[in-house]
Short mmCIF file of C-alpha atoms in Angstrom, two decimals:
data_model
loop_
_atom_site.label_atom_id
_atom_site.label_comp_id
_atom_site.label_asym_id
_atom_site.label_seq_id
_atom_site.Cartn_x
_atom_site.Cartn_y
_atom_site.Cartn_z
CA UNK A 1177 27.04 17.42 -13.28
CA UNK A 1178 26.42 16.93 -9.55
CA UNK A 1179 23.34 14.93 -8.53
CA UNK A 1180 21.74 14.08 -5.20
CA UNK A 1181 20.14 10.71 -4.38
CA UNK A 1182 17.44 9.82 -1.87
CA UNK A 1183 19.96 8.05 0.38
CA UNK A 1184 21.55 8.99 3.70
CA UNK A 1185 24.78 7.32 4.82
CA UNK A 1186 25.23 5.62 8.18
CA UNK A 1187 28.23 7.70 9.29
CA UNK A 1188 28.72 6.28 12.80
CA UNK A 1189 29.02 2.53 12.39
CA UNK A 1190 28.62 0.15 15.33
CA UNK A 1191 31.77 -1.31 16.85
CA UNK A 1192 29.96 -3.90 18.94
CA UNK A 1193 28.97 -7.53 18.64
CA UNK A 1194 25.24 -7.94 18.04
CA UNK A 1195 23.63 -10.89 19.81
CA UNK A 1196 20.31 -12.42 18.81
CA UNK A 1197 17.95 -14.08 21.31
CA UNK A 1198 14.66 -15.88 20.76
CA UNK A 1199 11.79 -15.01 23.12
CA UNK A 1200 9.12 -17.64 23.88
CA UNK A 1201 6.08 -17.14 26.11
CA UNK A 1202 3.89 -19.62 27.94
CA UNK A 1203 0.95 -19.58 27.53
CA UNK A 1204 1.59 -18.70 23.89
CA UNK A 1205 0.67 -15.11 22.94
CA UNK A 1206 0.31 -14.07 19.30
CA UNK A 1207 -0.38 -10.34 19.70
CA UNK A 1208 2.90 -8.47 19.11
CA UNK A 1209 1.88 -5.45 21.21
CA UNK A 1210 1.07 -7.65 24.23
CA UNK A 1211 4.35 -9.58 23.86
CA UNK A 1212 6.34 -6.34 23.80
CA UNK A 1213 4.52 -4.98 26.86
CA UNK A 1214 5.16 -8.16 28.86
CA UNK A 1215 8.89 -8.15 28.11
CA UNK A 1216 9.28 -4.41 28.67
CA UNK A 1217 8.11 -4.97 32.27
CA UNK A 1218 11.71 -6.17 32.81
CA UNK A 1219 13.38 -3.25 31.02
CA UNK A 1220 15.09 -2.08 34.22
CA UNK A 1221 16.75 -5.46 34.88
CA UNK A 1222 17.83 -6.20 31.28
CA UNK A 1223 20.63 -4.47 29.34
CA UNK A 1224 19.81 -2.19 26.38
CA UNK A 1225 17.80 -4.27 23.89
CA UNK A 1226 15.56 -4.04 20.81
CA UNK A 1227 12.57 -6.41 20.57
CA UNK A 1228 10.28 -6.91 17.57
CA UNK A 1229 7.88 -9.35 19.24
CA UNK A 1230 9.83 -12.55 18.58
CA UNK A 1231 13.53 -11.72 18.27
CA UNK A 1232 15.53 -9.74 20.83
CA UNK A 1233 18.76 -7.94 19.87
CA UNK A 1234 21.33 -6.73 22.37
CA UNK A 1235 25.08 -6.06 22.56
CA UNK A 1236 25.49 -7.54 26.04
CA UNK A 1237 25.29 -11.22 26.97
CA UNK A 1238 22.30 -11.80 29.23
CA UNK A 1239 23.96 -14.74 30.96
CA UNK A 1240 27.74 -15.43 31.20
CA UNK A 1241 27.24 -19.15 30.55
CA UNK A 1242 24.61 -18.50 27.81
CA UNK A 1243 21.97 -20.50 29.67
CA UNK A 1244 18.33 -19.52 28.99
CA UNK A 1245 16.83 -16.80 31.17
CA UNK A 1246 13.33 -17.32 32.60
CA UNK A 1247 11.19 -14.32 33.62
CA UNK A 1248 7.55 -13.93 34.66
CA UNK A 1249 5.08 -11.14 33.91
CA UNK A 1250 1.40 -10.58 34.66
CA UNK A 1251 -0.95 -10.07 31.73
CA UNK A 1252 -3.10 -7.00 32.35
CA UNK A 1253 -6.56 -7.98 31.08
CA UNK A 1254 -6.89 -11.33 32.89
CA UNK A 1255 -4.05 -11.15 35.49
CA UNK A 1256 -2.63 -14.44 34.18
CA UNK A 1257 1.03 -15.22 34.86
CA UNK A 1258 3.11 -15.48 31.69
CA UNK A 1259 6.48 -17.25 31.67
CA UNK A 1260 9.05 -15.64 29.36
CA UNK A 1261 12.01 -17.74 28.19
CA UNK A 1262 14.91 -15.97 26.47
CA UNK A 1263 17.35 -18.26 24.59
CA UNK A 1264 20.58 -17.27 22.86
CA UNK A 1265 20.47 -17.93 19.11
CA UNK A 1266 23.96 -16.65 18.35
CA UNK A 1267 26.02 -13.70 17.25
CA UNK A 1268 24.71 -11.82 14.22
CA UNK A 1269 27.35 -11.30 11.55
CA UNK A 1270 27.35 -8.14 9.35
CA UNK A 1271 26.56 -10.35 6.34
CA UNK A 1272 23.45 -11.86 7.98
CA UNK A 1273 19.91 -10.82 7.09
CA UNK A 1274 19.14 -10.14 10.77
CA UNK A 1275 21.94 -7.56 10.93
CA UNK A 1276 20.07 -5.27 8.51
CA UNK A 1277 16.77 -6.23 10.16
CA UNK A 1278 18.09 -4.80 13.43
CA UNK A 1279 18.88 -1.43 11.81
CA UNK A 1280 15.40 -1.27 10.30
CA UNK A 1281 13.79 -2.01 13.70
CA UNK A 1282 15.80 0.86 15.22
CA UNK A 1283 14.70 3.15 12.37
CA UNK A 1284 11.02 2.25 12.80
CA UNK A 1285 11.35 2.95 16.51
CA UNK A 1286 12.77 6.39 15.63
CA UNK A 1287 9.84 7.11 13.30
CA UNK A 1288 7.37 6.25 16.06
CA UNK A 1289 9.18 8.77 18.27
CA UNK A 1290 8.58 11.36 15.52
CA UNK A 1291 4.85 10.73 16.19
CA UNK A 1292 4.24 9.34 12.71
CA UNK A 1293 1.30 7.00 12.18
CA UNK A 1294 1.85 3.50 10.80
CA UNK A 1295 -0.60 2.68 7.99
CA UNK A 1296 0.06 -0.78 6.62
CA UNK A 1297 3.85 -0.87 6.14
CA UNK A 1298 4.71 2.83 5.97
CA UNK A 1299 4.65 5.85 8.27
CA UNK A 1300 2.64 9.01 7.62
CA UNK A 1301 2.39 12.37 9.35
CA UNK A 1302 -1.24 13.28 10.21
CA UNK A 1303 -0.12 16.58 11.78
CA UNK A 1304 1.13 17.75 8.36
CA UNK A 1305 -2.02 16.65 6.53
CA UNK A 1306 -3.28 18.68 3.56
CA UNK A 1307 -7.07 19.03 3.24
CA UNK A 1308 -8.69 19.35 -0.18
CA UNK A 1309 -12.15 20.20 1.12
CA UNK A 1310 -13.86 20.74 -2.23
CA UNK A 1311 -12.93 17.17 -3.25
CA UNK A 1312 -13.53 15.55 0.18
CA UNK A 1313 -9.91 14.41 0.31
CA UNK A 1314 -7.10 14.53 2.82
CA UNK A 1315 -3.45 13.99 1.94
CA UNK A 1316 -1.00 12.65 4.53
CA UNK A 1317 2.70 13.03 3.66
CA UNK A 1318 4.92 10.15 4.71
CA UNK A 1319 8.04 8.13 4.08
CA UNK A 1320 8.95 4.71 2.70
CA UNK A 1321 12.28 3.70 4.26
CA UNK A 1322 14.73 0.82 4.27
CA UNK A 1323 18.34 0.31 5.37
CA UNK A 1324 20.57 -1.95 3.29
CA UNK A 1325 24.21 -2.79 2.77
CA UNK A 1326 25.37 -1.27 -0.52
CA UNK A 1327 28.72 -1.62 -2.28
CA UNK A 1328 30.90 0.08 0.32
CA UNK A 1329 28.58 1.36 3.04
CA UNK A 1330 25.25 0.99 4.80
CA UNK A 1331 22.67 3.44 3.38
CA UNK A 1332 19.24 4.58 4.50
CA UNK A 1333 16.90 4.89 1.51
CA UNK A 1334 14.01 7.31 2.02
CA UNK A 1335 11.25 7.77 -0.56
CA UNK A 1336 8.55 10.41 -0.20
CA UNK A 1337 5.05 8.94 -0.13
CA UNK A 1338 1.52 10.29 0.20
CA UNK A 1339 -1.55 8.56 1.60
CA UNK A 1340 -4.81 9.71 0.04
CA UNK A 1341 -7.63 9.57 2.57
CA UNK A 1342 -11.18 10.45 1.70
CA UNK A 1343 -13.23 12.43 4.19
CA UNK A 1344 -16.42 10.72 3.06
CA UNK A 1345 -17.47 7.66 5.04
CA UNK A 1346 -18.90 4.33 3.93
CA UNK A 1347 -22.28 5.52 5.27
CA UNK A 1348 -22.05 8.56 2.94
CA UNK A 1349 -21.55 6.16 0.03
CA UNK A 1350 -24.55 4.06 1.10
CA UNK A 1351 -26.74 7.17 1.39
CA UNK A 1352 -25.59 8.35 -2.05
CA UNK A 1353 -26.62 5.03 -3.61
CA UNK A 1354 -29.95 5.28 -1.76
CA UNK A 1355 -30.58 8.67 -3.37
CA UNK A 1356 -29.82 7.28 -6.85
CA UNK A 1357 -31.95 4.15 -6.52
CA UNK A 1358 -34.65 5.59 -4.26
CA UNK A 1359 -34.24 2.54 -2.00
CA UNK A 1360 -35.73 0.29 -4.67
CA UNK A 1361 -35.16 -3.45 -4.99
CA UNK A 1362 -31.75 -2.93 -6.58
CA UNK A 1363 -30.53 -0.83 -3.61
CA UNK A 1364 -28.70 -3.62 -1.76
CA UNK A 1365 -27.12 -4.96 -4.95
CA UNK A 1366 -26.02 -1.45 -6.00
CA UNK A 1367 -24.40 -0.80 -2.62
CA UNK A 1368 -22.57 -4.13 -2.70
CA UNK A 1369 -21.36 -3.48 -6.24
CA UNK A 1370 -19.97 -0.10 -5.18
CA UNK A 1371 -18.37 -1.21 -1.90
CA UNK A 1372 -17.36 -4.89 -1.94
CA UNK A 1373 -13.60 -5.22 -2.25
CA UNK A 1374 -12.96 -1.58 -1.29
CA UNK A 1375 -10.32 -0.74 1.33
CA UNK A 1376 -11.44 1.46 4.21
CA UNK A 1377 -9.62 3.06 7.14
CA UNK A 1378 -10.90 3.47 10.69
CA UNK A 1379 -9.58 6.80 11.92
CA UNK A 1380 -9.86 5.85 15.59
CA UNK A 1381 -6.93 3.40 15.23
CA UNK A 1382 -5.67 4.09 11.67
CA UNK A 1383 -6.13 0.47 10.60
CA UNK A 1384 -7.20 -0.55 7.12
CA UNK A 1385 -9.77 -3.23 6.27
CA UNK A 1386 -11.20 -4.78 3.13
CA UNK A 1387 -15.00 -4.85 2.78
CA UNK A 1388 -15.83 -8.53 2.20
CA UNK A 1389 -19.54 -8.42 2.98
CA UNK A 1390 -22.35 -6.12 4.13
CA UNK A 1391 -24.57 -7.61 6.84
CA UNK A 1392 -27.95 -5.92 6.31
CA UNK A 1393 -29.44 -7.72 9.33
CA UNK A 1394 -26.94 -6.38 11.88
CA UNK A 1395 -26.99 -2.83 13.32
CA UNK A 1396 -24.95 -0.78 15.84
CA UNK A 1397 -27.60 -1.47 18.50
CA UNK A 1398 -26.96 -5.24 18.25
CA UNK A 1399 -24.94 -6.83 21.05
CA UNK A 1400 -21.82 -8.96 20.96
CA UNK A 1401 -19.98 -10.95 23.60
CA UNK A 1402 -16.93 -9.19 25.09
CA UNK A 1403 -13.75 -10.65 26.55
CA UNK A 1404 -15.27 -11.33 29.95
CA UNK A 1405 -18.43 -12.86 28.42
CA UNK A 1406 -20.34 -9.64 29.02
CA UNK A 1407 -22.92 -8.46 26.50
CA UNK A 1408 -22.34 -5.03 24.97
CA UNK A 1409 -23.80 -3.19 21.97
CA UNK A 1410 -21.50 -1.99 19.20
CA UNK A 1411 -22.76 1.55 19.85
CA UNK A 1412 -21.77 1.42 23.54
CA UNK A 1413 -18.43 -0.24 22.73
CA UNK A 1414 -17.29 2.50 20.35
CA UNK A 1415 -18.47 5.20 22.74
CA UNK A 1416 -16.56 3.78 25.71
CA UNK A 1417 -13.48 2.49 23.88
CA UNK A 1418 -12.88 5.25 21.30
CA UNK A 1419 -15.20 8.08 22.44
CA UNK A 1420 -17.03 7.92 19.08
CA UNK A 1421 -20.78 8.51 18.97
CA UNK A 1422 -22.93 6.89 16.26
CA UNK A 1423 -25.76 9.02 14.83
CA UNK A 1424 -27.52 6.38 12.70
CA UNK A 1425 -28.48 3.30 14.76
CA UNK A 1426 -30.16 1.61 11.76
CA UNK A 1427 -27.18 1.43 9.43
CA UNK A 1428 -25.97 -2.07 8.43
CA UNK A 1429 -22.58 -3.40 9.54
CA UNK A 1430 -19.54 -4.01 7.35
CA UNK A 1431 -17.93 -7.44 7.51
CA UNK A 1432 -14.17 -7.79 7.03
CA UNK A 1433 -12.50 -11.18 7.19
CA UNK A 1434 -9.27 -11.17 9.23
CA UNK A 1435 -5.93 -11.08 7.43
CA UNK A 1436 -3.37 -13.85 7.97
CA UNK A 1437 -1.45 -11.54 10.33
CA UNK A 1438 -4.63 -10.89 12.35
CA UNK A 1439 -5.31 -14.62 12.58
CA UNK A 1440 -1.80 -15.10 13.99
CA UNK A 1441 -2.70 -12.38 16.50
CA UNK A 1442 -5.68 -14.40 17.74
CA UNK A 1443 -8.50 -12.89 15.63
CA UNK A 1444 -10.55 -15.83 14.37
CA UNK A 1445 -14.02 -14.69 13.35
CA UNK A 1446 -15.21 -11.91 11.03
CA UNK A 1447 -14.60 -8.29 12.06
CA UNK A 1448 -17.72 -6.12 12.21
CA UNK A 1449 -17.28 -2.40 11.47
CA UNK A 1450 -19.59 0.63 11.60
CA UNK A 1451 -19.95 2.31 8.14
CA UNK A 1452 -20.20 5.73 9.78
CA UNK A 1453 -16.76 5.28 11.39
CA UNK A 1454 -15.03 3.96 8.24
CA UNK A 1455 -13.50 6.35 5.73
CA UNK A 1456 -13.01 5.39 2.10
CA UNK A 1457 -9.44 5.24 0.78
CA UNK A 1458 -8.01 5.71 -2.69
CA UNK A 1459 -9.77 7.41 -5.56
CA UNK A 1460 -13.00 6.42 -7.26
CA UNK A 1461 -13.28 6.20 -11.06
CA UNK A 1462 -15.14 9.52 -11.12
CA UNK A 1463 -12.42 11.18 -9.05
CA UNK A 1464 -9.66 9.83 -11.29
CA UNK A 1465 -11.48 11.24 -14.31
CA UNK A 1466 -11.68 14.68 -12.68
CA UNK A 1467 -8.84 16.65 -14.29
CA UNK A 1468 -8.97 19.52 -11.77
CA UNK A 1469 -8.79 17.11 -8.83
CA UNK A 1470 -5.85 15.17 -10.28
CA UNK A 1471 -4.07 18.45 -11.01
CA UNK A 1472 -4.62 19.64 -7.42
CA UNK A 1473 -3.24 16.33 -6.11
CA UNK A 1474 -0.28 16.52 -8.48
CA UNK A 1475 0.69 19.92 -7.09
CA UNK A 1476 1.54 18.13 -3.81
CA UNK A 1477 2.50 14.60 -4.88
CA UNK A 1478 4.60 15.30 -8.00
CA UNK A 1479 7.48 17.27 -6.53
CA UNK A 1480 10.33 18.63 -8.63
CA UNK A 1481 13.92 17.63 -7.68
CA UNK A 1482 14.53 20.77 -5.62
CA UNK A 1483 11.36 20.29 -3.56
CA UNK A 1484 12.10 16.57 -3.09
CA UNK A 1485 15.57 17.35 -1.74
CA UNK A 1486 14.11 19.92 0.67
CA UNK A 1487 11.52 17.41 1.94
CA UNK A 1488 14.15 14.69 2.41
CA UNK A 1489 16.46 17.09 4.28
CA UNK A 1490 13.58 18.00 6.61
CA UNK A 1491 13.21 14.28 7.36
CA UNK A 1492 16.93 14.11 8.16
CA UNK A 1493 16.69 17.19 10.39
CA UNK A 1494 13.81 15.65 12.33
CA UNK A 1495 15.88 12.54 13.05
CA UNK A 1496 19.03 14.46 13.96
CA UNK A 1497 17.39 17.14 16.13
CA UNK A 1498 14.92 14.96 18.08
CA UNK A 1499 16.59 14.44 21.47
CA UNK A 1500 14.75 11.19 22.23
CA UNK A 1501 15.80 9.69 18.88
CA UNK A 1502 19.40 10.83 19.29
CA UNK A 1503 19.56 9.26 22.76
CA UNK A 1504 18.35 5.97 21.26
CA UNK A 1505 20.80 6.09 18.33
CA UNK A 1506 23.73 7.10 20.56
CA UNK A 1507 23.03 4.12 22.84
CA UNK A 1508 23.57 1.87 19.82
CA UNK A 1509 26.50 3.98 18.53
CA UNK A 1510 24.56 4.87 15.36
CA UNK A 1511 24.39 8.15 13.46
CA UNK A 1512 22.94 9.08 10.08
CA UNK A 1513 24.31 11.76 7.80
CA UNK A 1514 22.37 15.03 7.61
CA UNK A 1515 23.07 15.37 3.87
CA UNK A 1516 21.91 13.35 0.89
CA UNK A 1517 24.44 11.15 -0.86
CA UNK A 1518 25.98 13.00 -3.83
CA UNK A 1519 27.39 11.56 -7.06
CA UNK A 1520 28.53 12.69 -10.50
CA UNK A 1521 26.35 12.15 -13.57
CA UNK A 1522 26.52 12.82 -17.33
CA UNK A 1523 23.98 14.37 -19.69
CA UNK A 1524 23.71 12.22 -22.80
CA UNK A 1525 22.97 13.96 -26.14
CA UNK A 1526 19.65 13.09 -27.83
CA UNK A 1527 19.75 9.87 -29.83
CA UNK A 1528 18.70 9.76 -33.49
CA UNK A 1529 15.88 7.28 -34.11
CA UNK A 1530 16.19 5.59 -37.51
CA UNK A 1531 13.39 4.03 -39.50
CA UNK A 1532 13.21 2.54 -42.98
CA UNK A 1533 14.28 4.68 -45.95
CA UNK A 1534 14.45 8.35 -45.06
CA UNK A 1535 12.51 8.07 -41.79
CA UNK A 1536 14.58 9.70 -39.09
CA UNK A 1537 13.69 11.58 -35.89
CA UNK A 1538 15.02 12.91 -32.62
CA UNK A 1539 13.53 14.57 -29.54
CA UNK A 1540 13.83 17.58 -27.26
CA UNK A 1541 16.36 17.21 -24.46
CA UNK A 1542 13.94 18.79 -21.94
CA UNK A 1543 11.20 16.16 -22.14
CA UNK A 1544 12.57 13.23 -24.20
CA UNK A 1545 9.16 12.90 -25.89
CA UNK A 1546 9.33 11.19 -29.27
CA UNK A 1547 5.65 10.22 -29.48
CA UNK A 1548 4.88 12.74 -32.23
CA UNK A 1549 7.65 11.36 -34.48
CA UNK A 1550 5.64 8.29 -35.53
CA UNK A 1551 2.60 9.87 -37.10
CA UNK A 1552 4.14 9.31 -40.51
CA UNK A 1553 6.82 6.72 -40.15
CA UNK A 1554 8.31 3.86 -42.15
CA UNK A 1555 9.36 1.01 -39.89
CA UNK A 1556 12.19 -1.43 -40.65
CA UNK A 1557 9.81 -4.36 -40.37
CA UNK A 1558 6.04 -4.44 -40.01
CA UNK A 1559 3.75 -7.16 -38.70
CA UNK A 1560 0.39 -7.05 -40.43
CA UNK A 1561 -2.66 -7.85 -38.32
CA UNK A 1562 -5.07 -9.70 -40.58
CA UNK A 1563 -6.77 -11.93 -38.03
CA UNK A 1564 -7.51 -10.52 -34.61
CA UNK A 1565 -10.37 -10.37 -32.11
CA UNK A 1566 -11.92 -7.88 -29.68
CA UNK A 1567 -13.73 -8.82 -26.47
CA UNK A 1568 -15.83 -6.13 -24.76
CA UNK A 1569 -19.03 -5.66 -22.78
CA UNK A 1570 -22.08 -4.60 -24.81
CA UNK A 1571 -22.20 -1.24 -22.99
CA UNK A 1572 -18.67 -0.44 -24.25
CA UNK A 1573 -19.24 -1.65 -27.81
CA UNK A 1574 -19.82 1.81 -29.36
CA UNK A 1575 -16.63 3.34 -27.88
CA UNK A 1576 -14.66 0.22 -28.86
CA UNK A 1577 -15.84 0.34 -32.50
CA UNK A 1578 -14.95 4.03 -32.70
CA UNK A 1579 -11.43 3.22 -31.45
CA UNK A 1580 -11.06 0.38 -34.00
CA UNK A 1581 -12.11 2.75 -36.82
CA UNK A 1582 -9.40 5.23 -35.78
CA UNK A 1583 -6.87 2.40 -35.50
CA UNK A 1584 -7.52 1.11 -39.02
CA UNK A 1585 -7.20 4.67 -40.37
CA UNK A 1586 -3.75 5.38 -38.86
CA UNK A 1587 -2.26 1.91 -39.43
CA UNK A 1588 -1.42 2.42 -43.15
CA UNK A 1589 0.68 5.52 -42.35
CA UNK A 1590 2.92 3.21 -40.28
CA UNK A 1591 3.08 0.62 -43.07
CA UNK A 1592 0.73 -1.76 -41.24
CA UNK A 1593 -2.31 -3.61 -42.51
CA UNK A 1594 -5.10 -3.82 -39.95
CA UNK A 1595 -8.08 -5.89 -41.05
CA UNK A 1596 -11.44 -5.56 -39.35
CA UNK A 1597 -11.45 -7.66 -36.15
CA UNK A 1598 -14.02 -10.20 -35.11
CA UNK A 1599 -16.13 -8.75 -32.27
CA UNK A 1600 -17.17 -10.77 -29.20
CA UNK A 1601 -19.66 -8.60 -27.23
CA UNK A 1602 -20.51 -9.73 -23.69
CA UNK A 1603 -23.92 -9.45 -21.96
CA UNK A 1604 -22.27 -8.25 -18.71
CA UNK A 1605 -18.82 -7.28 -17.41
CA UNK A 1606 -18.21 -10.06 -14.88
CA UNK A 1607 -14.67 -11.56 -14.99
CA UNK A 1608 -16.20 -15.02 -15.54
CA UNK A 1609 -17.91 -13.80 -18.73
CA UNK A 1610 -14.57 -12.59 -20.09
CA UNK A 1611 -12.95 -15.97 -19.39
CA UNK A 1612 -15.76 -17.86 -21.18
CA UNK A 1613 -15.49 -15.55 -24.20
CA UNK A 1614 -11.69 -15.90 -24.31
CA UNK A 1615 -12.01 -19.69 -24.47
CA UNK A 1616 -14.07 -19.27 -27.66
CA UNK A 1617 -11.77 -16.57 -29.07
CA UNK A 1618 -8.51 -18.48 -28.58
CA UNK A 1619 -9.95 -21.48 -30.48
CA UNK A 1620 -10.03 -19.20 -33.56
CA UNK A 1621 -6.21 -18.80 -33.30
CA UNK A 1622 -6.05 -14.97 -33.63
CA UNK A 1623 -2.77 -13.03 -33.99
CA UNK A 1624 -3.75 -10.86 -31.02
CA UNK A 1625 -6.74 -10.35 -28.73
CA UNK A 1626 -7.83 -6.91 -27.58
CA UNK A 1627 -9.83 -7.04 -24.33
CA UNK A 1628 -11.80 -4.00 -23.10
CA UNK A 1629 -12.32 -4.13 -19.32
CA UNK A 1630 -14.62 -1.76 -17.37
CA UNK A 1631 -11.99 -0.26 -15.01
CA UNK A 1632 -8.46 -0.62 -13.65
CA UNK A 1633 -9.32 -2.30 -10.33
CA UNK A 1634 -7.30 -5.35 -11.36
CA UNK A 1635 -9.74 -8.28 -11.07
CA UNK A 1636 -10.52 -8.36 -14.80
CA UNK A 1637 -6.89 -7.76 -15.80
CA UNK A 1638 -5.62 -10.59 -13.60
CA UNK A 1639 -8.23 -13.01 -14.97
CA UNK A 1640 -7.51 -12.09 -18.61
CA UNK A 1641 -3.72 -12.32 -18.25
CA UNK A 1642 -3.93 -15.63 -16.42
CA UNK A 1643 -5.92 -17.06 -19.32
CA UNK A 1644 -3.85 -15.47 -22.12
CA UNK A 1645 -0.38 -15.90 -20.60
CA UNK A 1646 -0.56 -19.10 -18.54
CA UNK A 1647 -3.46 -21.32 -19.51
CA UNK A 1648 -3.76 -20.66 -23.29
CA UNK A 1649 -0.90 -18.37 -24.35
CA UNK A 1650 -1.87 -15.80 -27.00
CA UNK A 1651 -0.75 -12.15 -27.51
CA UNK A 1652 -3.21 -9.88 -25.71
CA UNK A 1653 -3.75 -6.18 -25.04
CA UNK A 1654 -6.03 -5.00 -22.22
CA UNK A 1655 -7.63 -1.55 -22.51
CA UNK A 1656 -9.96 0.10 -19.97
CA UNK A 1657 -13.33 1.38 -21.14
CA UNK A 1658 -12.71 4.66 -19.32
CA UNK A 1659 -9.70 5.32 -21.57
CA UNK A 1660 -11.69 4.55 -24.75
CA UNK A 1661 -14.54 6.81 -23.59
CA UNK A 1662 -12.28 9.85 -23.23
CA UNK A 1663 -12.83 12.45 -25.97
#
C-alpha cells in the first residue's frame, strides 16, 4: 500500500561553495538580537549572508586574500562604538555539521517570515489559535522542524505540534487559593505549593519562565533601577514598554532565576514578573482528570492520517506561496517539494500469541489491542512475588490497599503467587521522605518495590529512580495516586 511520511524533499540543491566566518565584537556583546542588529547595519555593503549571532554563512568570499574584515557600528541604547571583526573559518563541506545547521537557520528565518511565534525551540501560529473558553484554555498550532541528510537526499522533517496556553493568570491562581484558605496563616504556603516550579508565559513577549520564588514583600508599585540609573516602578515600566496596565498594585511579585542562556545574554540577577501579566501553561491535575476537557483537546491534537497530511500540505503551501520566503530561498538556490515523501508499505497479518498449554490468542487488525487476552492466561514461566514492599503517603494508603487487594485476586488467574506486601506509609509526600523510606525498604532485600507518588510532575519519579536504579539497584514500579484513585 502507498503511505505518506511527514518529510519534504529538498528538490533544488545548492551548487555553490558555502563559506563559514566567525564574527567577534568589541566590546563583547552576549545578546544575540543586538549582535544581529549591529551586523545587519552593513547589509548593503556585504554579499548575501546568513548570521545566527556568532557564525556567518555566505557563498561569496568577503576578501580576496581571506584577511579579516573590520567594521564598526553604533549601539543604539548607549551610542557606544562597536568593532566587528569577521574572520574566515573555512569552507563548509556537505558532510560537516555546520552544513545542515545552515539549512536549519534558513528554515527558521522562513518561519519567522510566516509570522509564527517562537516559544522555546518551536514555532507556533497565534493567528490560528483555538479558544476553549469553558475550560480557560487556548491552543496554538505549530510545527517542530529539522533538516537532515538522509540516505540519498536532504529532507525537511515537519511534525505537527500544539502549545496549550491557559487564559487564567498567576494572579487568578493566587486569588483562588485565597478563597479556599480565607487568607489564613497557611495562605502563603498554599500559594507556594501550587505555583513553585510551574512554567508561565508572558504574552507581551511570548517568553516562558519558571517560578522559583514568590516575593511577598515586593509589589508593582516598587521601583527598580533602569539602564540609565533612573528609578522606575514596575507598574510604569510595563505601561510604557508593553502598554499593559496593572489593576492590582498590591499583588506580590514572581521571582524567576535566569536560565544559562539568559546569563550568557547578560542577565545576572533574578527576574521579577507581575502575576497579573503571567499566564499559566500546561494542564493542572484537575484539568487532566477532566474527561470532557481532554476529549475536547483530543479533537484538535489527535489528528487522523488524512487530517495530518492536509495540515502538513498547508505548511508546504505557505512556504512555497510566500513571496518573501521564495525570494530568500531562490537567493540560496534552495527549493522544497510541495508534496510529502511517499513510500510503499506492507500490512502484516495478526500474530498469534502463544502461552503455556492451550493458551493462545490474537487481536483485531484495526486496533492491535491484545490487553483482554490475558484475563485468564497460562504463561510459559511465572515469577512469584513472595517478598515485596509498598511505599506510599498516608493520604493514599486506602486507595493503595484497595489496588493491592485487586492485584492479589487476579494474580492466580495468571499463574502468579502474590503475597501480601509490607507497607511503608509516609507522614507526608515530600521527595526526601520517599528517599528515607526507600533506604529502609531496600535493606529488607525485596523482590520489587512499588512506590505510589502524588502526581506525575517528575520530581518524585526522578528521586525514586535515582535511588532504585543508580544508588541501590532494586526492581521498582512507580504508580501515581491519581491513577489509583480513579474508579
